[in-house]
C-alpha cells in the first residue's frame, strides 16, 4: 500500500486531546491515517544554522516530520517571497507586492533545502502532495533529485489574472516548475481558467482532454477541487457544552439585540475596512436599527512582521474607534472588535448566536469561515450568511446573500435584507447551503484530489485495504 507524503509550509501535529486545529490539519490527519503517511514541513521554529535535522513525532496515527529554519530563510522565504510578493500579487494587490531578488533567492534556497531534507524519506511507491504557494518549485526540485513518484500540488489561494501575474519577475520560470507535478488543483473554475490562460498565452502550453495541459515534454492534469470543512466535527462542536455556554454568554450580553459576526485572520484580503464602512453605512441608512444590532468582529493578528499587516491593524483600530465614537451610546457600542483566536467549540457557539454571518473578503481562494458559519447554525432557526462574490466559496454558496464587498451601499442593503429575512426563507436557504457543506466536506475534497492523483481504481483498492 502506498504512503501519502503531505508537504506544506507549516505542520500542526495532532493533539491527543483533539484541541484547537484548523480544517486543513484535520483533513490531512484523516488522509494520512488512511494512507499511512508523513506530514513534512517547517516547525515554525528558528535555528542559528540550518541542519536539516528532522524532528519526527507520532500522534494519533499520524507521523509529522518538521525542520527548523534560519532567521534569513524565514525573512526571505516566508515573510519575504511568500507573504510580501506572492500573497499580495495572487490576491490582486499588486500595489502591496514587493519584488526583491533576495526574496526570490531565499524562496528558491528554502525549497531546495526542503527537497534535500525530505528526499531521503521518499520511497518508491509513495504519493506526494505539496500544498500551497510557499512550495511551488518543490516538485521540480524533487524531480531533479531523482524522484519519479506521483506528485500533486494544491493552491489554496486564488490564481491571479494573466496581466497581473506577468508583473512578477521571472513569472514564467516559476509557473514552469508546476509542470513537474502530475496533478495541480485549484479551489474554483475561475482560478483554473486564469491558470490555463496564463500557461497557454504566455508560455505556449497546449490544452488536451480531461484537464490535461502539455508544456514541452511534461503533461499535467489541472482540476478545480473546492476544499470543505470537517462538517461532522463542526456540527458536533456547535452542540458541545462549550459552544452552548458561549452561546448563552453572547445572548446574555446582547440584551435582545441581533448579533452580526465577522471572523477572519487580520489580513488586508479579508475586506475588513470595507466591512466596517459598509456597517457604518447601514447605521446611517437605518437609524431606527442602531441600537437593535451590534457587530462582533473577531480578527486575530497574523504575519505581524510584514509592514502591510501592521498597517491594516492600525487602520482597523482607528476605524472601529471612530465608528464607535460617532455612534455609541451609554448602553450600546456598535462594534465589538476582538483581536484574539478562540478554540473551535467557542467559535461554533459564537457563529450559532449570530443572526448574520458577514464574510466579505475582497479576494479569497475559498473561505472556510462561510462554511463553518452554516455548519454551526440551529437547523430550526438558522441565521443568514452574507458572502462576498469574490470568495471562491461564492461559487458553491449561491443561496447566501451575495455582495460586492467594495460597495458600502450593497453591504448596507445586504445587512438590512438579512436582518429582515422571514424565517421560512432563512430555512430554505440554509437547507440548500447546509446540504452542500455536508456533501462537499474536507474528506470529499481530499478524496477527489487523491483519486485523480493516484487513479480512482487504485484509490478504491487502497481505501478497501485500509478498512
Ligand atoms: P485563510 O486565509 O486563513 O486560509 P479561511 O479559509 O477563512 O482563511 O480559514 C481560516 C480558518 O481560521 C478558519 O477555519 C477559521 O475558523 C479560523 N479562524 C479565523 N479566525 C479565528 C479565531 N479568531 N479563532 C480561531 N480560529 C479562527 C487559506 C486561504 C482560504 C482557503 C483556506 C483553505 O486564504 O481562501 O479557504 O486557506 O484552503
XYZ file of C-alpha atoms in Angstrom, residues 50-431:
382
model
C 20.054 25.059 9.114
C 20.982 21.429 9.718
C 18.168 19.555 8.008
C 17.688 17.579 11.215
C 14.158 16.228 11.203
C 12.009 16.096 14.281
C 9.657 13.107 13.946
C 6.566 12.838 16.062
C 3.881 10.227 16.051
C 0.469 11.160 17.386
C -2.985 9.776 16.764
C -1.700 7.530 13.968
C -0.061 10.407 12.080
C 3.672 10.957 11.657
C 4.835 14.549 11.384
C 8.353 15.445 10.282
C 9.469 19.026 10.836
C 12.614 21.106 10.356
C 13.654 24.449 11.838
C 14.668 27.349 9.570
C 17.320 30.051 9.864
C 16.416 33.679 10.505
C 17.435 34.694 6.982
C 15.341 31.884 5.469
C 12.303 32.990 7.430
C 12.824 36.618 6.414
C 13.347 35.958 2.730
C 11.243 32.868 2.071
C 8.298 33.231 4.478
C 7.984 36.918 5.369
C 9.559 37.851 2.022
C 8.651 35.972 -1.143
C 5.631 34.090 0.244
C 3.959 36.891 2.181
C 5.303 40.106 0.639
C 5.439 39.011 -3.004
C 3.178 36.082 -3.881
C 0.348 36.580 -1.359
C -0.456 40.206 -2.308
C 0.037 39.582 -6.029
C -2.176 36.476 -6.047
C -4.830 38.487 -4.146
C -4.767 41.203 -6.848
C -2.856 43.622 -4.586
C 0.000 44.499 -6.897
C 0.244 47.813 -5.009
C 1.410 45.858 -1.939
C 3.619 43.328 -3.727
C 7.356 43.731 -3.160
C 9.684 42.380 -5.807
C 13.136 41.816 -4.370
C 15.706 39.471 -5.773
C 16.773 38.490 -2.266
C 13.251 37.225 -1.545
C 13.173 35.124 -4.721
C 16.632 33.693 -3.938
C 15.618 32.851 -0.377
C 12.410 31.181 -1.605
C 14.383 29.034 -4.033
C 17.003 28.203 -1.372
C 14.429 27.068 1.166
C 12.613 24.968 -1.418
C 15.951 23.303 -2.228
C 16.552 22.737 1.458
C 13.122 21.179 1.865
C 13.792 18.957 -1.170
C 17.201 17.832 0.191
C 15.682 17.088 3.568
C 12.545 15.259 2.506
C 14.061 13.319 -0.420
C 15.619 10.521 1.691
C 12.230 9.913 3.328
C 10.512 9.169 -0.005
C 10.163 5.534 -1.044
C 9.389 4.020 -4.462
C 5.591 3.977 -4.489
C 4.900 6.907 -2.132
C 2.490 9.532 -3.403
C 3.442 13.151 -2.749
C 1.018 16.028 -2.218
C 2.537 19.519 -1.946
C 0.450 22.363 -0.529
C 0.270 25.991 -1.461
C 2.195 28.980 -2.733
C 5.153 28.575 -0.392
C 6.189 25.401 -2.194
C 5.603 25.919 -5.930
C 9.121 24.840 -7.081
C 9.433 21.920 -4.662
C 8.140 19.333 -7.146
C 10.763 20.289 -9.694
C 13.488 20.184 -7.043
C 12.394 16.675 -6.109
C 12.357 15.560 -9.752
C 15.909 16.895 -10.105
C 16.823 14.688 -7.164
C 15.578 11.612 -8.999
C 12.101 11.425 -7.540
C 9.761 9.758 -10.055
C 6.779 9.328 -7.756
C 3.234 10.569 -8.464
C 3.207 14.166 -7.301
C 0.346 16.632 -6.830
C 0.159 20.317 -5.946
C -2.777 22.240 -4.472
C -3.056 26.024 -4.463
C -5.128 27.350 -1.556
C -5.209 30.963 -2.768
C -6.588 32.495 -5.987
C -4.674 32.238 -9.251
C -4.327 35.836 -10.496
C -5.290 37.127 -13.943
C -2.598 36.812 -16.611
C -1.716 40.509 -16.823
C -1.237 40.732 -13.080
C 0.949 37.667 -12.866
C 3.078 38.988 -15.715
C 4.275 41.745 -13.389
C 6.169 39.164 -11.297
C 9.818 38.988 -12.354
C 10.551 35.511 -13.710
C 6.870 34.594 -13.506
C 7.051 32.123 -16.389
C 10.056 30.351 -14.847
C 8.178 29.925 -11.592
C 4.999 28.715 -13.304
C 7.003 26.277 -15.464
C 8.113 24.478 -12.295
C 4.470 23.475 -11.717
C 4.757 21.180 -14.721
C 6.961 18.903 -12.625
C 3.756 17.759 -10.860
C 1.267 15.240 -12.261
C -1.851 16.969 -10.919
C -2.474 20.623 -9.998
C -5.586 21.598 -8.020
C -7.399 24.920 -7.562
C -10.472 25.700 -5.496
C -12.594 27.002 -8.386
C -13.029 27.010 -12.150
C -12.241 30.725 -12.062
C -8.722 30.187 -10.715
C -8.251 27.197 -13.023
C -9.298 29.284 -16.053
C -6.829 32.017 -15.088
C -4.062 29.418 -14.810
C -4.898 27.994 -18.234
C -4.998 31.491 -19.707
C -1.501 32.215 -18.397
C 0.177 28.978 -19.434
C -1.436 28.910 -22.873
C -0.988 32.573 -23.779
C 2.275 33.423 -22.033
C 4.080 30.102 -22.215
C 2.700 28.297 -25.259
C 1.215 25.363 -23.324
C -1.367 23.242 -25.144
C -4.706 22.095 -23.712
C -5.675 18.446 -24.114
C -8.641 16.322 -22.991
C -9.770 15.737 -19.389
C -7.930 18.680 -17.885
C -4.579 17.823 -19.476
C -2.145 20.637 -20.206
C 1.075 19.997 -22.079
C 4.240 22.083 -21.892
C 7.288 20.710 -23.671
C 7.635 17.073 -22.687
C 5.536 17.380 -19.493
C 1.779 16.869 -19.196
C -0.162 17.791 -16.075
C -3.826 17.395 -15.177
C -5.267 20.640 -13.768
C -8.538 20.391 -11.849
C -10.938 22.529 -9.817
C -11.472 20.880 -6.443
C -13.082 23.090 -3.779
C -11.990 22.471 -0.215
C -14.593 21.933 2.501
C -14.614 21.803 6.273
C -14.895 18.801 8.570
C -18.630 19.339 8.749
C -19.420 16.485 11.137
C -16.787 17.712 13.570
C -18.042 21.284 13.369
C -21.704 20.331 13.840
C -20.643 18.362 16.920
C -18.578 21.332 18.141
C -21.648 23.578 17.802
C -23.647 21.208 20.018
C -20.890 20.863 22.657
C -21.253 22.218 26.216
C -18.570 24.849 25.499
C -20.487 26.087 22.454
C -23.743 26.190 24.433
C -22.067 28.151 27.197
C -20.585 30.600 24.700
C -23.962 30.961 23.005
C -25.579 31.850 26.334
C -22.805 34.318 27.241
C -23.305 36.139 23.968
C -27.085 36.113 24.085
C -26.988 37.427 27.666
C -24.600 40.224 26.799
C -26.549 41.038 23.609
C -29.526 42.162 25.665
C -32.011 41.206 22.945
C -30.029 42.772 20.111
C -29.161 40.905 16.924
C -25.534 39.851 16.544
C -23.751 40.260 13.222
C -20.459 38.343 13.300
C -17.212 38.505 11.322
C -14.339 36.051 11.931
C -11.156 36.479 9.918
C -7.413 36.365 10.186
C -6.353 40.016 10.296
C -5.429 40.313 6.628
C -6.000 43.023 4.024
C -7.538 40.446 1.645
C -10.439 39.890 4.039
C -12.084 43.280 3.349
C -12.333 44.337 6.990
C -12.086 48.079 6.412
C -14.723 47.898 3.701
C -16.873 45.781 6.036
C -16.674 48.374 8.815
C -17.557 51.105 6.341
C -20.486 49.084 4.983
C -21.747 48.555 8.521
C -21.399 52.263 9.219
C -23.402 52.916 6.043
C -26.091 50.597 7.449
C -26.174 52.582 10.711
C -26.569 55.806 8.720
C -29.208 54.381 6.338
C -31.206 52.726 9.133
C -31.105 54.930 12.236
C -34.094 53.035 13.685
C -31.961 49.866 13.759
C -28.996 51.426 15.504
C -29.499 50.000 18.948
C -31.093 46.802 17.680
C -27.871 45.256 16.378
C -24.145 45.067 17.029
C -21.185 43.807 15.029
C -18.716 41.431 16.680
C -15.555 41.327 14.605
C -13.011 38.697 15.652
C -9.665 39.180 13.940
C -6.563 37.530 15.402
C -3.406 39.252 14.093
C -1.326 37.328 11.563
C 2.027 37.926 9.809
C 2.826 40.793 12.174
C 6.397 41.076 10.859
C 5.116 42.315 7.496
C 4.550 46.072 7.203
C 1.239 45.893 5.321
C -0.191 43.806 8.186
C 0.924 46.341 10.775
C -0.727 48.988 8.634
C -4.089 47.229 8.275
C -4.128 46.562 12.014
C -3.623 50.245 12.799
C -6.257 51.214 10.223
C -8.865 48.922 11.746
C -8.180 50.110 15.270
C -8.645 53.674 14.171
C -11.747 52.956 12.075
C -13.540 50.918 14.759
C -12.645 53.635 17.288
C -14.030 56.344 15.038
C -17.291 54.487 14.326
C -17.787 53.613 17.993
C -17.004 57.199 18.973
C -19.521 58.557 16.497
C -22.467 56.238 17.185
C -22.091 54.584 20.613
C -24.485 55.412 23.440
C -24.122 54.870 27.161
C -25.735 51.435 26.844
C -24.667 50.388 23.334
C -21.464 50.028 21.329
C -21.890 49.348 17.586
C -18.657 47.360 17.061
C -17.007 44.909 19.415
C -13.574 44.399 17.927
C -11.613 41.459 19.342
C -8.047 40.553 18.340
C -7.763 37.023 19.633
C -8.131 33.435 18.493
C -10.677 31.083 20.051
C -10.944 27.291 20.339
C -13.252 25.795 17.736
C -16.192 24.980 20.057
C -16.186 28.614 21.256
C -16.133 29.812 17.664
C -19.013 27.461 16.846
C -21.060 28.897 19.739
C -20.378 32.438 18.514
C -21.460 31.603 14.957
C -24.630 29.980 16.244
C -25.555 33.013 18.304
C -25.204 35.320 15.286
C -28.294 36.290 13.290
C -25.984 37.298 10.427
C -22.569 35.972 9.332
C -20.635 38.644 7.475
C -17.952 37.093 5.230
C -16.817 39.761 2.804
C -13.252 39.223 1.566
C -12.064 41.323 -1.362
C -10.483 38.165 -2.746
C -10.240 34.701 -1.173
C -9.183 31.326 -2.570
C -12.137 29.659 -0.846
C -13.014 30.920 2.694
C -13.790 28.298 5.298
C -15.480 30.685 7.740
C -18.515 30.882 5.413
C -18.873 27.095 5.619
C -18.275 26.961 9.363
C -20.972 29.601 9.910
C -23.510 27.476 8.005
C -22.498 24.254 9.788
C -22.895 25.864 13.225
C -26.471 27.138 12.737
C -29.516 25.929 14.623
C -31.439 23.881 11.996
C -34.737 25.136 13.489
C -33.799 28.822 13.391
C -30.741 29.462 11.215
C -29.038 32.801 10.650
C -28.232 34.380 7.283
C -24.855 34.302 5.534
C -23.751 37.428 3.678
C -20.936 36.382 1.351
C -18.594 38.225 -0.980
C -18.892 37.372 -4.667
C -15.080 37.368 -4.714
C -14.623 34.454 -2.304
C -14.126 31.099 -4.001
C -16.901 29.833 -1.708
C -19.465 32.017 -3.529
C -19.493 29.591 -6.448
C -20.795 26.802 -4.201
C -22.935 29.007 -1.935
C -25.321 30.890 -4.176
C -28.107 30.800 -1.565
C -26.130 33.199 0.608
C -26.864 36.908 0.241
C -24.079 37.626 -2.256
C -22.452 41.074 -2.238
C -19.793 43.191 -3.831
C -17.639 43.906 -0.755
C -16.229 47.124 -2.226
C -19.663 48.768 -2.160
C -20.730 50.198 1.213
C -24.289 50.608 -0.143
C -24.503 46.951 -1.183
C -23.200 45.849 2.198
C -25.701 48.081 3.959
C -28.593 46.727 1.838
C -27.438 43.151 2.397
C -27.389 43.624 6.181
C -30.906 45.095 6.061
C -32.108 42.188 3.865
C -30.535 39.585 6.139
C -31.987 41.070 9.329
C -35.478 41.302 7.817
C -35.447 37.862 6.187
C -38.532 35.799 7.145
C -37.899 32.521 8.895
C -39.240 30.387 6.040
C -36.778 31.984 3.637
C -33.895 31.601 6.125
C -34.736 27.927 6.491
C -34.976 27.403 2.735
C -31.609 28.994 2.028
C -29.847 27.351 4.950
C -31.038 23.852 3.972
